[in-house]
GROMACS .gro file of C-alpha atoms in nm:
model
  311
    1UNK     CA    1   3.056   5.450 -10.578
    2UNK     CA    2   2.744   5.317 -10.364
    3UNK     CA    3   2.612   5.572 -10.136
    4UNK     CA    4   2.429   5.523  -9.866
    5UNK     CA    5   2.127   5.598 -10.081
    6UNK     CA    6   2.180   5.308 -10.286
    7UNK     CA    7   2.207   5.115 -10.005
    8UNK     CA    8   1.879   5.170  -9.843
    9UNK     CA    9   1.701   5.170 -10.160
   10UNK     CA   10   1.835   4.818 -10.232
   11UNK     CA   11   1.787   4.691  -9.892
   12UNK     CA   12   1.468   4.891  -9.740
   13UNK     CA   13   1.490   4.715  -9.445
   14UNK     CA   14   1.819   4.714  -9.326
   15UNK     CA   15   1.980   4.944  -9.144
   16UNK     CA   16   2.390   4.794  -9.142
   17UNK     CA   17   2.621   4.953  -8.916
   18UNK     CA   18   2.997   4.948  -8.852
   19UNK     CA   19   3.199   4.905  -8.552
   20UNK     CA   20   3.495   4.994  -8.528
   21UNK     CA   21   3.787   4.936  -8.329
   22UNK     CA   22   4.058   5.140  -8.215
   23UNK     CA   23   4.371   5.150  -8.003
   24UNK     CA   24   4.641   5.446  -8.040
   25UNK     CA   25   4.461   5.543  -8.411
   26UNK     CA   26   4.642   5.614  -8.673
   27UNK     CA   27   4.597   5.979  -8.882
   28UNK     CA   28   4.446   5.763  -9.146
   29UNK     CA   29   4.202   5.637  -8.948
   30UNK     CA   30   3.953   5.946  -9.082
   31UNK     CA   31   3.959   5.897  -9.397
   32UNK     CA   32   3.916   5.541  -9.369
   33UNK     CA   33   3.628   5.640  -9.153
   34UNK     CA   34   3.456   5.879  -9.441
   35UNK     CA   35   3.493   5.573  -9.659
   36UNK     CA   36   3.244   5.370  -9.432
   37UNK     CA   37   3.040   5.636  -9.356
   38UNK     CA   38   2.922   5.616  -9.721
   39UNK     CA   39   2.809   5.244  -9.702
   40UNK     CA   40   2.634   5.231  -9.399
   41UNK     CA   41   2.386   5.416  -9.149
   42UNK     CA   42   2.626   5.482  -8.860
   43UNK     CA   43   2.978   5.406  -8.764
   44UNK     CA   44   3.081   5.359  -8.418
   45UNK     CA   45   3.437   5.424  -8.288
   46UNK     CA   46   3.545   5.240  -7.988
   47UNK     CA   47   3.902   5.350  -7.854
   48UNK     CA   48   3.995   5.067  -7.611
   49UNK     CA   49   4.212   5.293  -7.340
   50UNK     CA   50   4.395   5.520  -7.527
   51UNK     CA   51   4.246   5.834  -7.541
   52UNK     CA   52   4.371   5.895  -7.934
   53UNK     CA   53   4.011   5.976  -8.114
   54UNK     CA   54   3.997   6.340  -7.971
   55UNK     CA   55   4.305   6.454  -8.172
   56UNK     CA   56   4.123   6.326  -8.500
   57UNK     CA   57   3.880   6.545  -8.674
   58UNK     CA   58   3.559   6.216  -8.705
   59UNK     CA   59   3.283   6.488  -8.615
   60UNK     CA   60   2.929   6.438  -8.783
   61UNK     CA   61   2.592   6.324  -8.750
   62UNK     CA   62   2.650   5.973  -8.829
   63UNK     CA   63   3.005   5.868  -8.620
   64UNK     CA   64   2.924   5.803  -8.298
   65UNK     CA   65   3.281   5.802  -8.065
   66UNK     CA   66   3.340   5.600  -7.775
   67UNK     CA   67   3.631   5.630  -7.566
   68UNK     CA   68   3.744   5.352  -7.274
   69UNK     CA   69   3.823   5.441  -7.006
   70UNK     CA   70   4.095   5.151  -6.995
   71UNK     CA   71   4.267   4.909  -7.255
   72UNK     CA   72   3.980   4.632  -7.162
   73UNK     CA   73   4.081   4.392  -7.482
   74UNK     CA   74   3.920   4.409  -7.829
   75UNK     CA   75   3.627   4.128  -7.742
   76UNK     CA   76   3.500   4.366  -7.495
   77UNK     CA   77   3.511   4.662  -7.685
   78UNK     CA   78   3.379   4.493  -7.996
   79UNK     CA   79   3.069   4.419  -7.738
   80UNK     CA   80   3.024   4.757  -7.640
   81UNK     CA   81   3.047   4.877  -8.027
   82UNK     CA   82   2.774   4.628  -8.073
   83UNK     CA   83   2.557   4.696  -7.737
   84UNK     CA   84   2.549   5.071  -7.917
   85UNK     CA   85   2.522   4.988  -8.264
   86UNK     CA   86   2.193   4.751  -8.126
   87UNK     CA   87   2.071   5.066  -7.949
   88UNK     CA   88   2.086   5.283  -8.265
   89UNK     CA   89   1.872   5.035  -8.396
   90UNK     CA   90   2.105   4.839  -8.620
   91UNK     CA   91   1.977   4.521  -8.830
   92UNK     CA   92   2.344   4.431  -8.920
   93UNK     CA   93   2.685   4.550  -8.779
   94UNK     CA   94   2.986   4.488  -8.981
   95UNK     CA   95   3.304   4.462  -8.773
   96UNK     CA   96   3.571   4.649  -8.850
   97UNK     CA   97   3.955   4.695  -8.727
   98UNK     CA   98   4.078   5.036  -8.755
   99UNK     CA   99   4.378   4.917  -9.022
  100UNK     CA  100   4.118   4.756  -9.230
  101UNK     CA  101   3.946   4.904  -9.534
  102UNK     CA  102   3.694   4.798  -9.854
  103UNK     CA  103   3.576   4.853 -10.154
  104UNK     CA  104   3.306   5.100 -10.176
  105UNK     CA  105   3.038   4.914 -10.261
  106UNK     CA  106   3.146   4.597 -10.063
  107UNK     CA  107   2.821   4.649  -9.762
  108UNK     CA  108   2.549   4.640 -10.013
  109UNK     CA  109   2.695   4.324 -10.177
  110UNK     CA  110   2.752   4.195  -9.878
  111UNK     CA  111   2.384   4.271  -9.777
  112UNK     CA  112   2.228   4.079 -10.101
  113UNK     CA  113   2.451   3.780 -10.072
  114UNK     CA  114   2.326   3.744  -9.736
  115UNK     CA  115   1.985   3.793  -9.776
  116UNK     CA  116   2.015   3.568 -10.117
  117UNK     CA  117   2.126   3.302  -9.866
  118UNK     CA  118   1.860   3.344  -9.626
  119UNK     CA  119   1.623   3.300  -9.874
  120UNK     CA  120   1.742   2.960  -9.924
  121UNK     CA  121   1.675   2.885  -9.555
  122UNK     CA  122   1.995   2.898  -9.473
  123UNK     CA  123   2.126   2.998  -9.165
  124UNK     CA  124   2.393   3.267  -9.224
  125UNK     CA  125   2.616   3.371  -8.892
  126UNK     CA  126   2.809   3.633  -9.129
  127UNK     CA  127   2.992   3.716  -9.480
  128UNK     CA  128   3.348   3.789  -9.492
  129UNK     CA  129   3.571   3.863  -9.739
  130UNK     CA  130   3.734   3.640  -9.996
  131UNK     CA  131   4.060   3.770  -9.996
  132UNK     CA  132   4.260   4.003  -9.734
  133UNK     CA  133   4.570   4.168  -9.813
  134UNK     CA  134   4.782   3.910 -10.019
  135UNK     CA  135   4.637   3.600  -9.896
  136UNK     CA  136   4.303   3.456 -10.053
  137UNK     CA  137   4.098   3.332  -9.757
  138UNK     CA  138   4.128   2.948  -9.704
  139UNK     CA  139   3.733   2.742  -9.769
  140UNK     CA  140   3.687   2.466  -9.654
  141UNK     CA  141   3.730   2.191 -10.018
  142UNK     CA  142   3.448   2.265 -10.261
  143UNK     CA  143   3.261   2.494 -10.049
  144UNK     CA  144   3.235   2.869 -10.017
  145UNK     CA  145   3.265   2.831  -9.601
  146UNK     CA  146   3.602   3.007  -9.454
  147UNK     CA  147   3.781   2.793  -9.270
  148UNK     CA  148   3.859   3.059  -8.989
  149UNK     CA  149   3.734   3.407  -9.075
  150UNK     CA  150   3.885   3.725  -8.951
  151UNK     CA  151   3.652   3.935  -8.749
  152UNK     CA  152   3.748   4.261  -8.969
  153UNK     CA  153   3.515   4.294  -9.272
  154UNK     CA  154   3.229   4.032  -9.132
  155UNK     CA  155   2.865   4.178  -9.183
  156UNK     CA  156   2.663   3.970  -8.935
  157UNK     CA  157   2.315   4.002  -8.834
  158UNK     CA  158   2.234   4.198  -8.494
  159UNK     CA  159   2.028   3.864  -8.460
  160UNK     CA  160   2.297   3.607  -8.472
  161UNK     CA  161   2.436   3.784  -8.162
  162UNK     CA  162   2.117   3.783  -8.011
  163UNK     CA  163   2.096   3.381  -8.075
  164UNK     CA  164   2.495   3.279  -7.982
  165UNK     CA  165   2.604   3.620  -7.771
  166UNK     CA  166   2.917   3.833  -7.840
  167UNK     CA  167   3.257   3.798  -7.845
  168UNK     CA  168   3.471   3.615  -7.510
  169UNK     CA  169   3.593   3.866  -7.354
  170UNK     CA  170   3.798   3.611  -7.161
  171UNK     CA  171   4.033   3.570  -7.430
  172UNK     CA  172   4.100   3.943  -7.455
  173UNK     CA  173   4.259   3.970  -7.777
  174UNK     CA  174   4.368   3.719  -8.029
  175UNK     CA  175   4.158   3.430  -8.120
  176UNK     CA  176   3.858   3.626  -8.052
  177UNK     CA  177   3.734   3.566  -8.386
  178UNK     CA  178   3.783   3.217  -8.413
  179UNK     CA  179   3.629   3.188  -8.111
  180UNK     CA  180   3.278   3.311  -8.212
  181UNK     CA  181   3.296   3.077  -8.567
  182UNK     CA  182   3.314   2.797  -8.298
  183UNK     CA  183   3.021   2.901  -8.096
  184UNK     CA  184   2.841   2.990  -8.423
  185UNK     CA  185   2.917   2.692  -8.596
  186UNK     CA  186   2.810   2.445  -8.296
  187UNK     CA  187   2.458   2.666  -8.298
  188UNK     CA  188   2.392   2.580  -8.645
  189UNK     CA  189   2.509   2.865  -8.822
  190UNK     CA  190   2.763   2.917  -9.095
  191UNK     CA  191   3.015   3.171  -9.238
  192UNK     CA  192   3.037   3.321  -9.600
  193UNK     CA  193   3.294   3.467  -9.815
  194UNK     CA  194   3.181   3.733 -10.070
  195UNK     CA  195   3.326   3.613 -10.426
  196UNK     CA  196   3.522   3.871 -10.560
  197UNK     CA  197   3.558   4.124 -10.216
  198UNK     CA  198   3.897   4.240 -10.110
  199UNK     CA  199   3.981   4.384  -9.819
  200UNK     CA  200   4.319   4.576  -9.782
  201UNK     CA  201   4.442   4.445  -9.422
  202UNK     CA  202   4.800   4.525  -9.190
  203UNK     CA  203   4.927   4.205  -9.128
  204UNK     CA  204   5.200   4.339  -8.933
  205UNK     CA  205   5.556   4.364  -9.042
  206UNK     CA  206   5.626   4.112  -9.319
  207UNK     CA  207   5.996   3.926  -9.236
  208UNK     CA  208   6.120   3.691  -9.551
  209UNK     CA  209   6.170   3.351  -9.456
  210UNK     CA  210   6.541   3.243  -9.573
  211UNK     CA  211   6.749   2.945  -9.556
  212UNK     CA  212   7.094   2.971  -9.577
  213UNK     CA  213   7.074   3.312  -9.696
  214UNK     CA  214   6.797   3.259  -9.954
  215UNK     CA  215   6.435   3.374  -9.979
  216UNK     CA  216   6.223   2.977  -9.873
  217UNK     CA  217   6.019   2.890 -10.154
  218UNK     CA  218   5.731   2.631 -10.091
  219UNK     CA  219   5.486   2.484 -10.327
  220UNK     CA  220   5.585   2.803 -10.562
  221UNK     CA  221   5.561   3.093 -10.275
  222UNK     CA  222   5.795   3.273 -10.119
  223UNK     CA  223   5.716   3.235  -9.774
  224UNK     CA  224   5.722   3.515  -9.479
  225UNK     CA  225   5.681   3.565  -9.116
  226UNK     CA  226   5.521   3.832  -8.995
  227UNK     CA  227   5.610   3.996  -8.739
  228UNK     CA  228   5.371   4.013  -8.419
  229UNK     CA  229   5.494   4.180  -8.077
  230UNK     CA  230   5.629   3.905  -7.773
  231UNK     CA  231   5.293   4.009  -7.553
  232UNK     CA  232   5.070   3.916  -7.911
  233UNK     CA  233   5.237   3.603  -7.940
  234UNK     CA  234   5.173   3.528  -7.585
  235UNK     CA  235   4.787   3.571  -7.591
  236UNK     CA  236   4.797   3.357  -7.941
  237UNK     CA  237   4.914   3.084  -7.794
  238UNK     CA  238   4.755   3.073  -7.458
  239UNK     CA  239   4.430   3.139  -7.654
  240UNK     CA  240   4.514   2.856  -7.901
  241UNK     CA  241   4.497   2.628  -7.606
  242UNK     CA  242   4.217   2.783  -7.435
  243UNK     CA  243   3.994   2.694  -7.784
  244UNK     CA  244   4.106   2.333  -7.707
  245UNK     CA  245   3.915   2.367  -7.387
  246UNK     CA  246   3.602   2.549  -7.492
  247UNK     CA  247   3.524   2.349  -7.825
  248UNK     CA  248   3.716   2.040  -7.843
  249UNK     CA  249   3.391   1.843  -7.891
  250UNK     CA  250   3.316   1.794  -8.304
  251UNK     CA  251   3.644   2.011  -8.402
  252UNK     CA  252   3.919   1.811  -8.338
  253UNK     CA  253   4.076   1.805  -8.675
  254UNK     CA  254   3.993   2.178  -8.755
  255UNK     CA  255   4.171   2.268  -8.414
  256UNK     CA  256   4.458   2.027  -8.499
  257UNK     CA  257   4.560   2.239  -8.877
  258UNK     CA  258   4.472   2.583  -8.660
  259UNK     CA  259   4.746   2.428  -8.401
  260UNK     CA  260   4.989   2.342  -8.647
  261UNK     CA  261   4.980   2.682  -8.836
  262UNK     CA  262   5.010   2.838  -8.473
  263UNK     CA  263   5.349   2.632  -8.396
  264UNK     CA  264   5.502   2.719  -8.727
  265UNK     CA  265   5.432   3.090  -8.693
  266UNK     CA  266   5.562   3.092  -8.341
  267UNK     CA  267   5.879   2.901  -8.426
  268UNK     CA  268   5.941   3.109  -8.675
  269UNK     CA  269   5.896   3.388  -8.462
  270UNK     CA  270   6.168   3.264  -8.181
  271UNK     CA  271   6.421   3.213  -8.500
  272UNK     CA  272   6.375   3.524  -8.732
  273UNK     CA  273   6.284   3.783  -8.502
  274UNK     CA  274   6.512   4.059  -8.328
  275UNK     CA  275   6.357   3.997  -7.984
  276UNK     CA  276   6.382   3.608  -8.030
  277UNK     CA  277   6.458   3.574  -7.638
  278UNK     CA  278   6.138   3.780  -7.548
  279UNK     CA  279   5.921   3.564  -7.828
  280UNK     CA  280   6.039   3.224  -7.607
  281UNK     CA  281   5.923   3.368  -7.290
  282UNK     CA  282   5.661   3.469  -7.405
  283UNK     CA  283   5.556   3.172  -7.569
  284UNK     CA  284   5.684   2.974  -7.236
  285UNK     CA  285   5.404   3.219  -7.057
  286UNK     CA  286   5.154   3.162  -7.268
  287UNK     CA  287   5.153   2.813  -7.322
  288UNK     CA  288   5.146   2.767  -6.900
  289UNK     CA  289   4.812   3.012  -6.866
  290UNK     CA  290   4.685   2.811  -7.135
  291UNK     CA  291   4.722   2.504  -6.924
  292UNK     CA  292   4.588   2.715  -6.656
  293UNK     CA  293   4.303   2.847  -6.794
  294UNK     CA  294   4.452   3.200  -6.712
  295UNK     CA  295   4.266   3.426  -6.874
  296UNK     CA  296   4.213   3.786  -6.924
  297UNK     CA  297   4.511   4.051  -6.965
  298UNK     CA  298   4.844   3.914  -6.976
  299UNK     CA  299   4.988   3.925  -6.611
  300UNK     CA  300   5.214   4.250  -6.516
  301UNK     CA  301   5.505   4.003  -6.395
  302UNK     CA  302   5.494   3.847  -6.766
  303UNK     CA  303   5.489   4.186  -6.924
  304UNK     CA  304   5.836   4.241  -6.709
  305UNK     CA  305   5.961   3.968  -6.777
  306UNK     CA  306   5.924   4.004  -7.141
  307UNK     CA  307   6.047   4.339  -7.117
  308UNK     CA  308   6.381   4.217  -6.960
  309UNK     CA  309   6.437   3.981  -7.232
  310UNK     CA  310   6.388   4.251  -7.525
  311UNK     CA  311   6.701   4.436  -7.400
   0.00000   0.00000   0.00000
């Protein structure tokens, strides 16, 4: 196991940091917690609204807790993660969801492949990576490049923020992600997978895609749906429309496959799932704010009328 000794030895100059965040955590959380602790100089917790880190014993010199005051969306609390992690006097922060969790040795590695790539001159926005859960991460052909990295597991230099700024806290949650590889991308940066990192990752609850009563099979996979709540699936697509808006210009065909993987996973959604009725609405909702540019939290009047529909 890499301790944090190792870590600084190998990279004297660095001083990586995670941020984490967190929303009703889990028990688990802690010991996932104690894990990162051991690969970096300081974790910061950042409970978006609801007031669940004092019941969890993540005392000690090196977890700092923050607790919201109100469920604000995980861009914004990502940014205040990162506003304390850059006051600490972090050189890297590595991004972290609270049902995420890595190898132990995966920071430092991800610290030499990145500074192996700056040494080429190249201009590295983060490394991510390569697999998550089940699913190897899609690259774009014959390149190491993710197509659309997931936010959880990226070690990016503090400085890249400094160039392209954080996350949109517009969008609130969903998309978040996707929307920074835009921004970073169009500034002249790029995103890395580390060959060979895994990174066990909830999905959410995984429902088996069947056609007249048997498991789908395409191109030699069983295929699944996974489950997402009707108020998730309304910020995904509103958000999916809302990235039409905001960086259209040079990713038409990259926004077109993200679009097409968003309308099969919400169909699929409105057919297989128990609240099927709420997943339309919501999906009706979403779609119009989208249109509108309505961003933020989802609306209190589409929350009710969502919750109508689940009865």
């Amino acid at each position: 196991m890499t301790d944090r000794s190792d870590m600084t030895n190998a990279h004297s100059s660095a001083r990586p940091m995670a941020v984490v965040t967190a929303f009703r955590a889990p028990e688990d959380l802690v010991g996932r917690i104690g894990a990162l602790n051991a690969q970096v100089d300081k974790v910061v917790i950042v409970d978006d609204g609801s007031h669940s880190l004092g019941r969890l014993d993540l005392a000690g010199p090196d977890v700092v807790t923050i607790e919201l005051d109100e469920n604000i969306g995980i861009a914004a609390a990502l940014n205040v993660g990162l506003d304390k992690a850059r006051e600490l006097g972090a050189t890297h922060v590595l991004t972290m969801d609270q049902d995420s969790a890595l190898p132990d040795d995966y920071v430092a590695e991800a610290l030499r492949h990145l500074e192996h790539l700056q040494a080429q001159g190249l201009q590295v926005a983060a490394v991510s990576p390569a697999r998550f859960g089940e699913f190897l991460v899609s690259t774009k052909p014959g390149t190491p490049h993710p197509r659309d990295p997931i936010q959880s597991g990226q070690v990016v230099p503090v400085s890249v923020f400094d160039d392209v700024g954080g996350f949109d806290e517009r969008l609130f949650i969903d998309g978040v992600d996707t929307e920074f590889t835009l921004r970073a991308r169009g500034a002249g940066y790029e995103f890395w997978v580390l060959p060979g990192s895994d990174m066990d990752h909830s999905l959410g609850e995984k429902i088996p895609v069947t056609v007249f009563g048997k498991h789908l099979t395409l191109f030699g996979k069983k295929r699944n749906h996974y489950y997402h709540a009707p108020f998730r699936t309304y910020y995904a697509v509103r958000n999916g429309l809302v990235l039409w808006r905001l960086h259209r210009r040079g990713n038409v065909g990259w926004l077109t496959r993200r679009t097409i993987a968003l309308l099969w996973v919400t169909a699929l959604g409105i057919v297989l799932s128990a609240d099927r009725g709420a997943q339309f609405v919501a999906t009706v909702h979403g779609f119009g704010d989208g249109v509108r540019m309505r961003l933020g939290r989802i609306p209190e009047k589409t929350l009710r009328v969502i919750a109508r529909r689940r009865r």
